[in-house]
Tab-separated table of C-alpha atoms and ligand atoms in Angstrom:
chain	number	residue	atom	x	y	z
A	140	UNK	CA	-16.793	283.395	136.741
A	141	UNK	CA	-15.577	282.812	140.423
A	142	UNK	CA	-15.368	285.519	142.476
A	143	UNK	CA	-11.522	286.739	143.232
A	144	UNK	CA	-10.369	285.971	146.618
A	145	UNK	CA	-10.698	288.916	149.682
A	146	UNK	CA	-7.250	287.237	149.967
A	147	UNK	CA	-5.636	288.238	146.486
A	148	UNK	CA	-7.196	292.032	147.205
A	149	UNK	CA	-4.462	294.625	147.316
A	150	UNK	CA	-4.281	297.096	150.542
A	151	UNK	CA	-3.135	300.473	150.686
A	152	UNK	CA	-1.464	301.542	153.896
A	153	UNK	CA	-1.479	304.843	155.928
A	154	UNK	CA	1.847	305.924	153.879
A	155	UNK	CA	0.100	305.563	151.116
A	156	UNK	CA	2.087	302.470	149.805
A	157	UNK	CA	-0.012	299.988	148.220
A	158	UNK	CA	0.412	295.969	149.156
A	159	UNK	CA	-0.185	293.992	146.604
A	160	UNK	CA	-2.029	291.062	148.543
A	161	UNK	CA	-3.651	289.922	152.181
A	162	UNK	CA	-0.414	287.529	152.819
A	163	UNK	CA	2.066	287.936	154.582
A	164	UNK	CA	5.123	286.390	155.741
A	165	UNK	CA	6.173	286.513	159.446
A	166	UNK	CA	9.415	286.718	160.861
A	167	UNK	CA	11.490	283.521	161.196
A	168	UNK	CA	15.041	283.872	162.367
A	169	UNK	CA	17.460	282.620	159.712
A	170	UNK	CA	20.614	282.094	162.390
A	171	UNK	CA	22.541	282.070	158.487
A	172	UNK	CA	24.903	284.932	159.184
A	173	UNK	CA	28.982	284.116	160.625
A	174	UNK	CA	30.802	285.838	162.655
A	175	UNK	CA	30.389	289.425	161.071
A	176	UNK	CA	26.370	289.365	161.589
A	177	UNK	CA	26.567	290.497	157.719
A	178	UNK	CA	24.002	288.973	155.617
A	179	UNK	CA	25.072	286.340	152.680
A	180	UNK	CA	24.107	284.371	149.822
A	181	UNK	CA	21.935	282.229	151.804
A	182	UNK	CA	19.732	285.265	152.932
A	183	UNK	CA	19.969	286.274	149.363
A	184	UNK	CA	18.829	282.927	147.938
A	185	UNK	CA	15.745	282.257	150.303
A	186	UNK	CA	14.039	285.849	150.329
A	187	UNK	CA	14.519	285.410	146.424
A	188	UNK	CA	12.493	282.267	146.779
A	189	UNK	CA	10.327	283.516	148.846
A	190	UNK	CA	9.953	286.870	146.628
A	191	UNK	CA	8.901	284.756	143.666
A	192	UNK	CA	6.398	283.054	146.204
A	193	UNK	CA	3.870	285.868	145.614
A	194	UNK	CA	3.399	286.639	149.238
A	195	UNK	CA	2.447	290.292	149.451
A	196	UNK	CA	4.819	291.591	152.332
A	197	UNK	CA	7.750	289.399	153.235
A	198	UNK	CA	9.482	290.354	156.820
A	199	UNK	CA	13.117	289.225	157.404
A	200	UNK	CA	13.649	287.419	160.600
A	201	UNK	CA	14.848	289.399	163.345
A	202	UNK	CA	17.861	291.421	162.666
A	203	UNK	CA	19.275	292.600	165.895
A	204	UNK	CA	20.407	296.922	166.599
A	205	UNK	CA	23.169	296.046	168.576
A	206	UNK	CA	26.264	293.160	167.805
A	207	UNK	CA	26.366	293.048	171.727
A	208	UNK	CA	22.879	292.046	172.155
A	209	UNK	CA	22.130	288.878	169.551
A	210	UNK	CA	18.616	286.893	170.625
A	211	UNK	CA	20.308	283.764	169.200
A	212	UNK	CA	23.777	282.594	167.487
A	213	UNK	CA	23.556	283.809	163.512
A	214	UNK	CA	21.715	286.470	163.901
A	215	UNK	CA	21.923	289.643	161.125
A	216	UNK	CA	22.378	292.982	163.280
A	217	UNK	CA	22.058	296.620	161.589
A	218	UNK	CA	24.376	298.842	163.467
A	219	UNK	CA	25.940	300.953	161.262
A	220	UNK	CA	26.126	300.980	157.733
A	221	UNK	CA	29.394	298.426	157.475
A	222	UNK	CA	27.521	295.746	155.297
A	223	UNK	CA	25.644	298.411	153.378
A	224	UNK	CA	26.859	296.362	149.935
A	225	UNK	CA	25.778	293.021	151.484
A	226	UNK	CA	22.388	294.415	152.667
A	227	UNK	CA	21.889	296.185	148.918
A	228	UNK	CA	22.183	292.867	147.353
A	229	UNK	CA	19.895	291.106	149.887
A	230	UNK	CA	17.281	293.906	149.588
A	231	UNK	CA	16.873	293.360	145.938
A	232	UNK	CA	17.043	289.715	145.755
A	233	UNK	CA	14.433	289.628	147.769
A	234	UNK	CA	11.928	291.654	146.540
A	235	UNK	CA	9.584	291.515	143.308
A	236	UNK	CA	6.662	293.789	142.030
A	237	UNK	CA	4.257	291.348	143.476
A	238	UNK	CA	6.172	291.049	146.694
A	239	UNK	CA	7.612	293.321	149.305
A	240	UNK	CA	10.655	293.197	151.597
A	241	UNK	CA	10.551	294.494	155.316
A	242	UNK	CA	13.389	293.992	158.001
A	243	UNK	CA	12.359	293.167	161.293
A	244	UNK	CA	14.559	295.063	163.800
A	245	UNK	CA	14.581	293.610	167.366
A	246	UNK	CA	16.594	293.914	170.740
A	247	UNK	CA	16.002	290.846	173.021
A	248	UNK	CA	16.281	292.112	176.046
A	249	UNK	CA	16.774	289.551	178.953
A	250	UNK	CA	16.050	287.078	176.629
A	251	UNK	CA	19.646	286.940	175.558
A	252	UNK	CA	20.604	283.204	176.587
A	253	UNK	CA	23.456	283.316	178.541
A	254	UNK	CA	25.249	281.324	176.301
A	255	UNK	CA	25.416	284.781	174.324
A	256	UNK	CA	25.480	287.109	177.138
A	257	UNK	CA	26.974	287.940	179.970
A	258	UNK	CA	25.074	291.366	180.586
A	259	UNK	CA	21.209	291.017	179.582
A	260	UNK	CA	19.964	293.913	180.204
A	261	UNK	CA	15.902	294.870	180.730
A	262	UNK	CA	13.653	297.332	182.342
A	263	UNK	CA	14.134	296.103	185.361
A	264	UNK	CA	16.121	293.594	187.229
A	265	UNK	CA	13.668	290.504	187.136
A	266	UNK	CA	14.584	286.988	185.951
A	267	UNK	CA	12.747	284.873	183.614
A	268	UNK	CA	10.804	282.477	185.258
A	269	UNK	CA	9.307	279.205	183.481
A	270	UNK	CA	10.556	276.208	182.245
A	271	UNK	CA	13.524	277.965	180.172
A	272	UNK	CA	14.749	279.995	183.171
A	273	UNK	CA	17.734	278.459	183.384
A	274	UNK	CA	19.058	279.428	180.502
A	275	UNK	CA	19.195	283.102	181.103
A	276	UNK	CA	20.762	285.387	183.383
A	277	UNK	CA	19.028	287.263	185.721
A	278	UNK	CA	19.288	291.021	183.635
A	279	UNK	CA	20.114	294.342	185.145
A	280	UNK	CA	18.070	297.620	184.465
A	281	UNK	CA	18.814	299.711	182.116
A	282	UNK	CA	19.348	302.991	182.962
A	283	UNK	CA	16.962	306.472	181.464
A	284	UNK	CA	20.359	307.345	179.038
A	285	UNK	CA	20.661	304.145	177.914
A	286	UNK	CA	16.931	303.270	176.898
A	287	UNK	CA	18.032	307.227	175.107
A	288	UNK	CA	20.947	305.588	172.822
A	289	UNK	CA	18.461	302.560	172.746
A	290	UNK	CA	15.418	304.695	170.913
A	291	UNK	CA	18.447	306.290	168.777
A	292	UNK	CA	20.170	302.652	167.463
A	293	UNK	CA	16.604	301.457	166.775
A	294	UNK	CA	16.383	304.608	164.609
A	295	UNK	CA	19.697	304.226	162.591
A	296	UNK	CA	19.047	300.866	162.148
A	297	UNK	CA	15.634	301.915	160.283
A	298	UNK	CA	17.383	304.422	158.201
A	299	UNK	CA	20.144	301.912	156.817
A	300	UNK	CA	17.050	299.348	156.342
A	301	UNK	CA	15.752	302.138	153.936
A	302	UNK	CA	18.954	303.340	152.359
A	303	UNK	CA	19.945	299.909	151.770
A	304	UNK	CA	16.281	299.643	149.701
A	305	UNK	CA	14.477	297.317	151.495
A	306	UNK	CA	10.321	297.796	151.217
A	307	UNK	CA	9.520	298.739	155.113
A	308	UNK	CA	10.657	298.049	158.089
A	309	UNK	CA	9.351	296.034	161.637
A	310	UNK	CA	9.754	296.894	165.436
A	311	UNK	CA	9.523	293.898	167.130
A	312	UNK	CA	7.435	294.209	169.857
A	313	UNK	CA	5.953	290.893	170.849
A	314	UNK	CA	6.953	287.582	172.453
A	315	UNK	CA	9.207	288.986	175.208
A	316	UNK	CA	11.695	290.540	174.002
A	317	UNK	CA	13.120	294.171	175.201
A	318	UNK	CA	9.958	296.397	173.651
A	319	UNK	CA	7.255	293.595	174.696
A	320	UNK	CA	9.072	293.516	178.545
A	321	UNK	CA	8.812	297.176	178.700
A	322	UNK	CA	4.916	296.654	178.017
A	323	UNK	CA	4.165	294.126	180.717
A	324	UNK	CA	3.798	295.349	184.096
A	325	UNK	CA	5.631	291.749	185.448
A	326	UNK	CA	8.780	292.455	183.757
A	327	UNK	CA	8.581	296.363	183.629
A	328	UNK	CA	8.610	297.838	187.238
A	329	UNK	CA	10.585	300.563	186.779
A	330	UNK	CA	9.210	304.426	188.005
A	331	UNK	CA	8.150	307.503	185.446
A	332	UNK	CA	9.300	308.125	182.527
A	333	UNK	CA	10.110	304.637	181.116
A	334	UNK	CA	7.714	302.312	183.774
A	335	UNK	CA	4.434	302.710	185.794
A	336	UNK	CA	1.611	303.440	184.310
A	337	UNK	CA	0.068	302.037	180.672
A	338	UNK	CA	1.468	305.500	179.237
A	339	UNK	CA	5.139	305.376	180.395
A	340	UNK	CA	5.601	301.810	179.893
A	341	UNK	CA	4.761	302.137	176.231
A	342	UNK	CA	6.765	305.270	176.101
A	343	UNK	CA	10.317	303.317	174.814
A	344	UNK	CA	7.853	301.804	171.849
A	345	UNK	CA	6.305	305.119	171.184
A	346	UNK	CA	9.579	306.677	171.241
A	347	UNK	CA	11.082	304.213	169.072
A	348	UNK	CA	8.288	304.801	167.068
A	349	UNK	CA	8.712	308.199	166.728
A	350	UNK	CA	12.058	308.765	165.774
A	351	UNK	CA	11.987	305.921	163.092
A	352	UNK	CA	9.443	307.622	161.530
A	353	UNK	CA	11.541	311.204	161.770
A	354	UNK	CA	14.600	308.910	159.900
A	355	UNK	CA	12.695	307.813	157.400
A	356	UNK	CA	10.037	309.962	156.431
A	357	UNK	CA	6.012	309.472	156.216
A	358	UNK	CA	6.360	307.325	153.153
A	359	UNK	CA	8.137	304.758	153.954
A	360	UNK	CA	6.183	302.181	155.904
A	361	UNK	CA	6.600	301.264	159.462
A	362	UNK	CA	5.123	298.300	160.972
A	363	UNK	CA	5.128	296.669	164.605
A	364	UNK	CA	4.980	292.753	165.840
A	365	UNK	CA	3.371	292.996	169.035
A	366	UNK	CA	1.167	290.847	171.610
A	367	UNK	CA	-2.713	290.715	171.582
A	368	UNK	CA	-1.846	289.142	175.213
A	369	UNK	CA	0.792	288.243	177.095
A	370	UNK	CA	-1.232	285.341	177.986
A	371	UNK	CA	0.563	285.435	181.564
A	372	UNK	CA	-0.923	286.492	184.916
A	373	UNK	CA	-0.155	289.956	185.423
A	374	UNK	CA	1.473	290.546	182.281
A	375	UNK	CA	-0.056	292.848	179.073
A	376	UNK	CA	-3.172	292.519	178.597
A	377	UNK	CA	-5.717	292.798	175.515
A	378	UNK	CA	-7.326	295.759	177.282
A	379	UNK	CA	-3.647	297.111	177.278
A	380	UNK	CA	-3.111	295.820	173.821
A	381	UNK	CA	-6.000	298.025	172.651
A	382	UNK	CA	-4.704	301.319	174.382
A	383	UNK	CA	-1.202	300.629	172.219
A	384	UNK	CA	-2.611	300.115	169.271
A	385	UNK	CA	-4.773	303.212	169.448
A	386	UNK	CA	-1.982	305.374	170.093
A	387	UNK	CA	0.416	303.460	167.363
A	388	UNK	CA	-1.895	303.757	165.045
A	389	UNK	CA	-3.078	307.870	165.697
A	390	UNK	CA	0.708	308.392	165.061
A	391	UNK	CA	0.711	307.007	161.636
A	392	UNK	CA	1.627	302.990	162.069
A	393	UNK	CA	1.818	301.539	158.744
A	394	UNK	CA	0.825	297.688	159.852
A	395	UNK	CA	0.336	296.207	163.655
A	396	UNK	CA	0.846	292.685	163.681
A	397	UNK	CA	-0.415	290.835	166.158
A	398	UNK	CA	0.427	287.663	167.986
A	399	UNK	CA	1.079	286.593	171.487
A	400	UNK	CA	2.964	285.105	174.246
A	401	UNK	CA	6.646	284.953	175.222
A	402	UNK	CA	9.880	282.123	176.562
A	403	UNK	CA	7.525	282.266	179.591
A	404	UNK	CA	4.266	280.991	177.770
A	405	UNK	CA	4.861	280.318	174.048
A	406	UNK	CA	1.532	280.451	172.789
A	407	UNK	CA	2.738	281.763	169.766
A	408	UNK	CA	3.633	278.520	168.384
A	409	UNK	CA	0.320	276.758	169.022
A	410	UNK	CA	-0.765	274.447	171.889
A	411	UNK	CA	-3.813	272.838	170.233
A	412	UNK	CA	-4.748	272.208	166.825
A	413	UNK	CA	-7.089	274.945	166.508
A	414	UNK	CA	-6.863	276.831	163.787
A	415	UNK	CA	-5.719	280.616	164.117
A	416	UNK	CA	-4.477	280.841	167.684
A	417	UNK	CA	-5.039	283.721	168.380
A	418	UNK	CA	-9.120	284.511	166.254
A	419	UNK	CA	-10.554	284.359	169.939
A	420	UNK	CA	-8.805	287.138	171.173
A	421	UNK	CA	-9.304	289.251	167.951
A	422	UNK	CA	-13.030	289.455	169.237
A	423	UNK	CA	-11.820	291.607	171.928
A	424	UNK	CA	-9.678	293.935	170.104
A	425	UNK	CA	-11.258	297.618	169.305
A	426	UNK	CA	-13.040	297.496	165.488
A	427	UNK	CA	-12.629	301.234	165.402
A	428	UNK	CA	-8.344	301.378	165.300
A	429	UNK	CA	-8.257	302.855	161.883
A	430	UNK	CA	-4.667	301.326	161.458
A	431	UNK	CA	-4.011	298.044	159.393
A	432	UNK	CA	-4.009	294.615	161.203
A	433	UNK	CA	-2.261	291.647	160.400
A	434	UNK	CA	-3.078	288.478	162.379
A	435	UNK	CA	-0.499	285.430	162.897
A	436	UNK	CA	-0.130	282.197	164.244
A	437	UNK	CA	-1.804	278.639	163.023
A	438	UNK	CA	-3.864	279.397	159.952
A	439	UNK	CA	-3.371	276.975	157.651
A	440	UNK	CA	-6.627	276.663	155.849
A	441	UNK	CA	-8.171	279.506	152.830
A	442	UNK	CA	-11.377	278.718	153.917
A	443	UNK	CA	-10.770	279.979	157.298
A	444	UNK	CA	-8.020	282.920	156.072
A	445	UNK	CA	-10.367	284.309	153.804
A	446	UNK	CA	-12.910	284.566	156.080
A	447	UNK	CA	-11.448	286.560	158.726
A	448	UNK	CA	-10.318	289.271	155.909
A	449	UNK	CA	-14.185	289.297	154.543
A	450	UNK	CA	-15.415	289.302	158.344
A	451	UNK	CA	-12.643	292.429	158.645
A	452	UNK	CA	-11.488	290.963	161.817
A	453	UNK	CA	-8.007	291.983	159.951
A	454	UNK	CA	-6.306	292.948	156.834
A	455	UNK	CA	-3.955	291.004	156.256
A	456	UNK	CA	-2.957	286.850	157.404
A	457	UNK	CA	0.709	286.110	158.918
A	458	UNK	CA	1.826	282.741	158.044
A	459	UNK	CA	5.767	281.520	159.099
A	460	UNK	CA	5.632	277.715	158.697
A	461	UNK	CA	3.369	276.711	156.131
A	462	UNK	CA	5.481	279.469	153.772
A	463	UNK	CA	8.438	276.977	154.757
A	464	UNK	CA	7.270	274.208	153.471
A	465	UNK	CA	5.141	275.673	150.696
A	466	UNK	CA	7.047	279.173	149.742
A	467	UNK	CA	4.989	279.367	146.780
A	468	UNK	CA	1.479	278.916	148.470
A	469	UNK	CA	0.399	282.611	147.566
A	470	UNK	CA	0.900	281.855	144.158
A	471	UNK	CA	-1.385	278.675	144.392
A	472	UNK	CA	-4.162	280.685	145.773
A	473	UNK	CA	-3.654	282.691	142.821
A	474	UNK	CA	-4.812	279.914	140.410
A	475	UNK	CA	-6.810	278.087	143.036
A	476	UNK	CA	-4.251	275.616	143.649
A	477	UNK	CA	-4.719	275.621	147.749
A	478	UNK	CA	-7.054	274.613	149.600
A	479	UNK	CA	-5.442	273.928	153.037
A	480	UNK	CA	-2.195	272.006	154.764
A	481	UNK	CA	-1.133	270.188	157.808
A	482	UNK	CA	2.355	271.081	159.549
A	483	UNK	CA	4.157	267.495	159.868
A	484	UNK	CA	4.193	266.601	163.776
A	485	UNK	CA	7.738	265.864	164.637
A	486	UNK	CA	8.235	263.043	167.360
A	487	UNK	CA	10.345	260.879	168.430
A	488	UNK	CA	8.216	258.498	169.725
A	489	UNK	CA	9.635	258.427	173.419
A	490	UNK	CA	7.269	260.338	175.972
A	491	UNK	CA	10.125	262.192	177.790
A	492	UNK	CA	12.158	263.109	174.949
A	493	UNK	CA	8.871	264.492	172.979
A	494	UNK	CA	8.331	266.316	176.090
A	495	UNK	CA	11.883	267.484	176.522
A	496	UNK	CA	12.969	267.522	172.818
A	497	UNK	CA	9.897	268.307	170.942
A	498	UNK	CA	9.684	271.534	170.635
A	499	UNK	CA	13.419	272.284	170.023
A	500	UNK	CA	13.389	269.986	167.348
A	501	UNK	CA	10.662	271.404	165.481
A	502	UNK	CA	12.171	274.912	165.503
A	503	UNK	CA	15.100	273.077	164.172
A	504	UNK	CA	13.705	271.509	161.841
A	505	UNK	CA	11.998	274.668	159.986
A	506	UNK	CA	15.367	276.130	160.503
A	507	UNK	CA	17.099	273.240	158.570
A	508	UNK	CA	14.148	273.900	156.167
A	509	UNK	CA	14.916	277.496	155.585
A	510	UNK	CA	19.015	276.349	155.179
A	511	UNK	CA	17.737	273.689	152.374
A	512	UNK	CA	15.657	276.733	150.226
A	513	UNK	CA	18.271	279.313	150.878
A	514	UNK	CA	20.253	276.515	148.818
A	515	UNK	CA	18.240	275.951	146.355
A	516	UNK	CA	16.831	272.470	147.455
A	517	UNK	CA	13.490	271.340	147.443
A	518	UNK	CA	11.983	270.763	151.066
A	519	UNK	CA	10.344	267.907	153.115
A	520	UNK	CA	10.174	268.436	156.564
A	521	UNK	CA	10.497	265.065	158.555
A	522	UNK	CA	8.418	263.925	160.961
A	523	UNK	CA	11.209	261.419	163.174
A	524	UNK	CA	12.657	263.506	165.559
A	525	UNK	CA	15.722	261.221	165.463
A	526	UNK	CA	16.327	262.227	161.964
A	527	UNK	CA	15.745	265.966	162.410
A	528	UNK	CA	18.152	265.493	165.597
A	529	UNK	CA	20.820	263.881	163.139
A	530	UNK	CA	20.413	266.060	160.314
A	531	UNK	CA	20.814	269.019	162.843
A	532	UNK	CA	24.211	267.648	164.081
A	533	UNK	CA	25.928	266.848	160.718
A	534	UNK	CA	24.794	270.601	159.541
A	535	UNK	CA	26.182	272.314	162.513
A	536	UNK	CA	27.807	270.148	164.580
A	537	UNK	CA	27.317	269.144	168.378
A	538	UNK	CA	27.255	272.700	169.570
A	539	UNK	CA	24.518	273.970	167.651
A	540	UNK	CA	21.923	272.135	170.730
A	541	UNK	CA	24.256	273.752	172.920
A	542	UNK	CA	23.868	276.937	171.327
A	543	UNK	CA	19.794	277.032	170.527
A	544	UNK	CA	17.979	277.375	173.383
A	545	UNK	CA	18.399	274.675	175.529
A	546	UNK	CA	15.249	274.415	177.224
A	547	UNK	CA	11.442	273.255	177.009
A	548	UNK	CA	9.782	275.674	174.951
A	549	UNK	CA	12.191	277.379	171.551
A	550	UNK	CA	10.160	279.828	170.604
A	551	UNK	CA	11.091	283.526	169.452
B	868	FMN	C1	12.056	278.800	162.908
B	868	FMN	C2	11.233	279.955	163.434
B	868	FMN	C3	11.818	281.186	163.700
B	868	FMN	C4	11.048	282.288	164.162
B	868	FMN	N1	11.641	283.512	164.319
B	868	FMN	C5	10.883	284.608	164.601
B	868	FMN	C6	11.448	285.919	164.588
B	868	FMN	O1	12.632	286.115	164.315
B	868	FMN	N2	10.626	286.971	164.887
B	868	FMN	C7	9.277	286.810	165.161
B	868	FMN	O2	8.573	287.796	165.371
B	868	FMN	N3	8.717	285.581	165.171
B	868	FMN	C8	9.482	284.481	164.875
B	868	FMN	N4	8.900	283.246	164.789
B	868	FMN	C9	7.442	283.127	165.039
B	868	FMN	C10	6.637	283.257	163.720
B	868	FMN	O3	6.796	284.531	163.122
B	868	FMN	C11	5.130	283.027	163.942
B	868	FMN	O4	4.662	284.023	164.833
B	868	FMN	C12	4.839	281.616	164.481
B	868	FMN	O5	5.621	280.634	163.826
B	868	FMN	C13	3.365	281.244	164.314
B	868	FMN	O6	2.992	281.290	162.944
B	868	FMN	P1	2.763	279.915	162.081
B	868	FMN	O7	1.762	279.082	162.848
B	868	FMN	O8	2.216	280.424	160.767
B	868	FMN	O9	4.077	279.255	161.956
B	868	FMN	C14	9.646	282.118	164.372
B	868	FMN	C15	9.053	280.873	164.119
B	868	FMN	C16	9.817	279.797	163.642
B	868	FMN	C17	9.147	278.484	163.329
């Protein structure tokens, strides 16, 4: 008889819940939600499918703590408890015995495209620099009292997550956002208590930390989303990356997952074809952090999966994409279905616009994706960028390339 795969082997986490596989899906902003940033059908419909997928913890795409501080147009934010009945329904649509439910909560800090806001705020008054710079405002600092009401919204939000029955719930800390520009000594050069040193400027994450975990109790899992690297000269580095995990994990963290990057260099959607972007850097992260890892980014093959869960280099695989196009690839593994997959290249054939377009376009087009199995539709991801461009305007009109991020690298 074969041997069962490492990645079909359930995991027990600090809180003591127990996951039923080594899969798990990442975070991919849904933009589904109108005007009242109250989730819908659609959210309903596509964790269901997703649920039914087999995948063994399923995390929501970023909701955002604050209405006033959206990352992009259609995002879900968790304020108060307003759309407790809409988040009740979504909760249990989306979850299964095999499969859990977790909400990422995220604030995006400065980048807020201006577009959205007029008042980005961050720990201190630095622009973004790169090629999307233009499309955000230079932020002001926030001040000690608010980062306070900060670390408390973060902590409601977390609450509602739970009352409304989801499985767990996610800080986002990576790719550039608020938590991740605290960590980096580029965008963070604030004084004591909140910048400086390694210690302060993780003190709004362990702080966040903290009083999620006094909300909702020791049982209820807690997870992070944060960098291995910033991958950016004098940003956070995997020496720092260590020191945060260390302390995230001696205070109980659930599940650190880890990925890179940020607007400014957005590894965390690949730049090669290499296969798990980030397995080099997992070499220099410290074995002896007792807390679960998950690692994300680019693995598309079991082969390669499996063998970073038997090596230990993790616990558990993040996969966004591939669970797009193939929501029910857990289950495949599960009767040795899948083998591997390629992600479609999406081009439109002129140099300039592939340059220019590209990447846009291939956000939108997993977006479209997500729209087509939130309905109900079967989905093929096409590879013209000209079609993917169309498709884009007849679902949401003209605006909608206004209103994504209208520069070089989309990434989130
Ligand atoms: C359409 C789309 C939306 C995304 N939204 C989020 C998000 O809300 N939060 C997050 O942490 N990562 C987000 N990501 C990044 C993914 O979680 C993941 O890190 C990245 O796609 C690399 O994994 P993959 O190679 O398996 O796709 C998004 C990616 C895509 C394609």
């Amino acid at each position: 008889m074969d041997t069962p795969s490492h990645l079909l082997k359930p995991l027990t986490l600090p809180c003591g819940v127990t996951v039923s596989n080594r899969l798990l899906k990442s975070a991919m902003s849904e933009g589904f939600a109108h005007k009242d940033h109250a989730p819908n059908a659609l959210h309903e419909q596509l964790y269901q499918t997703f649920a039914e997928g087999g995948t063994g913890i399923v995390i929501t795409g970023n909701v955002m703590i604050d209405s006033t501080a959206l990352g992009e147009p259609g995002n879900v934010v968790i304020e108060d408890d307003r759309h407790m009945t809409a988040l009740k329904r979504w909760a249990k649509a989306g979850q299964t015995k095999e499969s859990a439910l977790w909400v990422q909560l995220n604030h995006p800090g400065k980048q807020a495209p201006r577009f959205i806001t007029n008042d980005p705020v961050a720990p201190s008054a630095i622009p973004l620099e790169g090629t999307m710079k233009r499309a955000f405002k230079t932020p002001r600092a926030l001040t000690d009292e608010e980062i306070k009401a900060l670390v408390k919204r973060f902590a409601t939000s977390a609450k509602i997550v739970k009352d409304a029955g989801f499985s767990g719930v996610q800080i986002h800390a990576a790719h550039g956002y608020l938590m991740s520009q605290f960590l980096s000594p580029k965008h963070n050069q604030r004084e004591a208590p909140y910048g400086g040193d390694l210690k302060n400027r993780m003190r709004f994450l362990i702080e966040v930390y903290e009083a999620m975990r006094e909300a909702v109790g020791d049982t209820f899992p807690i997870g992070v989303k944060m960098n291995i690297d910033d991958f950016i000269d004098g940003g956070f580095s995997k020496e720092d990356a260590n020191v945060v995990m260390r302390v995230l994990s001696e205070r109980g963290i659930d599940l650190i997952e880890l990925s890179g990057g940020s607007y400014e260099t957005p590894v965390m959607m690949g730049q090669s074809n290499k296969e798990g972007f980030f397995l080099d850097s997992l070499t220099a992260m410290d074995q002896t952090i007792l807390a679960p890892r998950v690692i994300t980014g680019g693995f598309r093959s079991k082969v390669v999966m499996e063998s970073v869960i038997e090596k230990s280099s993790a616990e558990m695989i993040g996969l966004a994409r591939p669970l797009v196009i193939n929501p029910d690839l857990v289950n495949h593994i599960q009767v040795g279905s899948f083998e591997s997959m390629s992600l479609p290249r999406i081009r439109f054939g002129v140099k300039r616009l592939d340059r220019k377009l590209g990447p846009i376009v291939g956000l939108s087009a997993y977006e479209l994706a997500m729209k087509r199995l939130a309905k109900g539709k079967t989905v093929k991801i096409s590879t013209c960028g000209w079609r993917v461009l169309g498709h884009v305007l007849i679902a949401q009109g003209v605006k909608a390339f206004i209103r994504r991020r209208p520069a070089k690298h989309p990434t989130r």
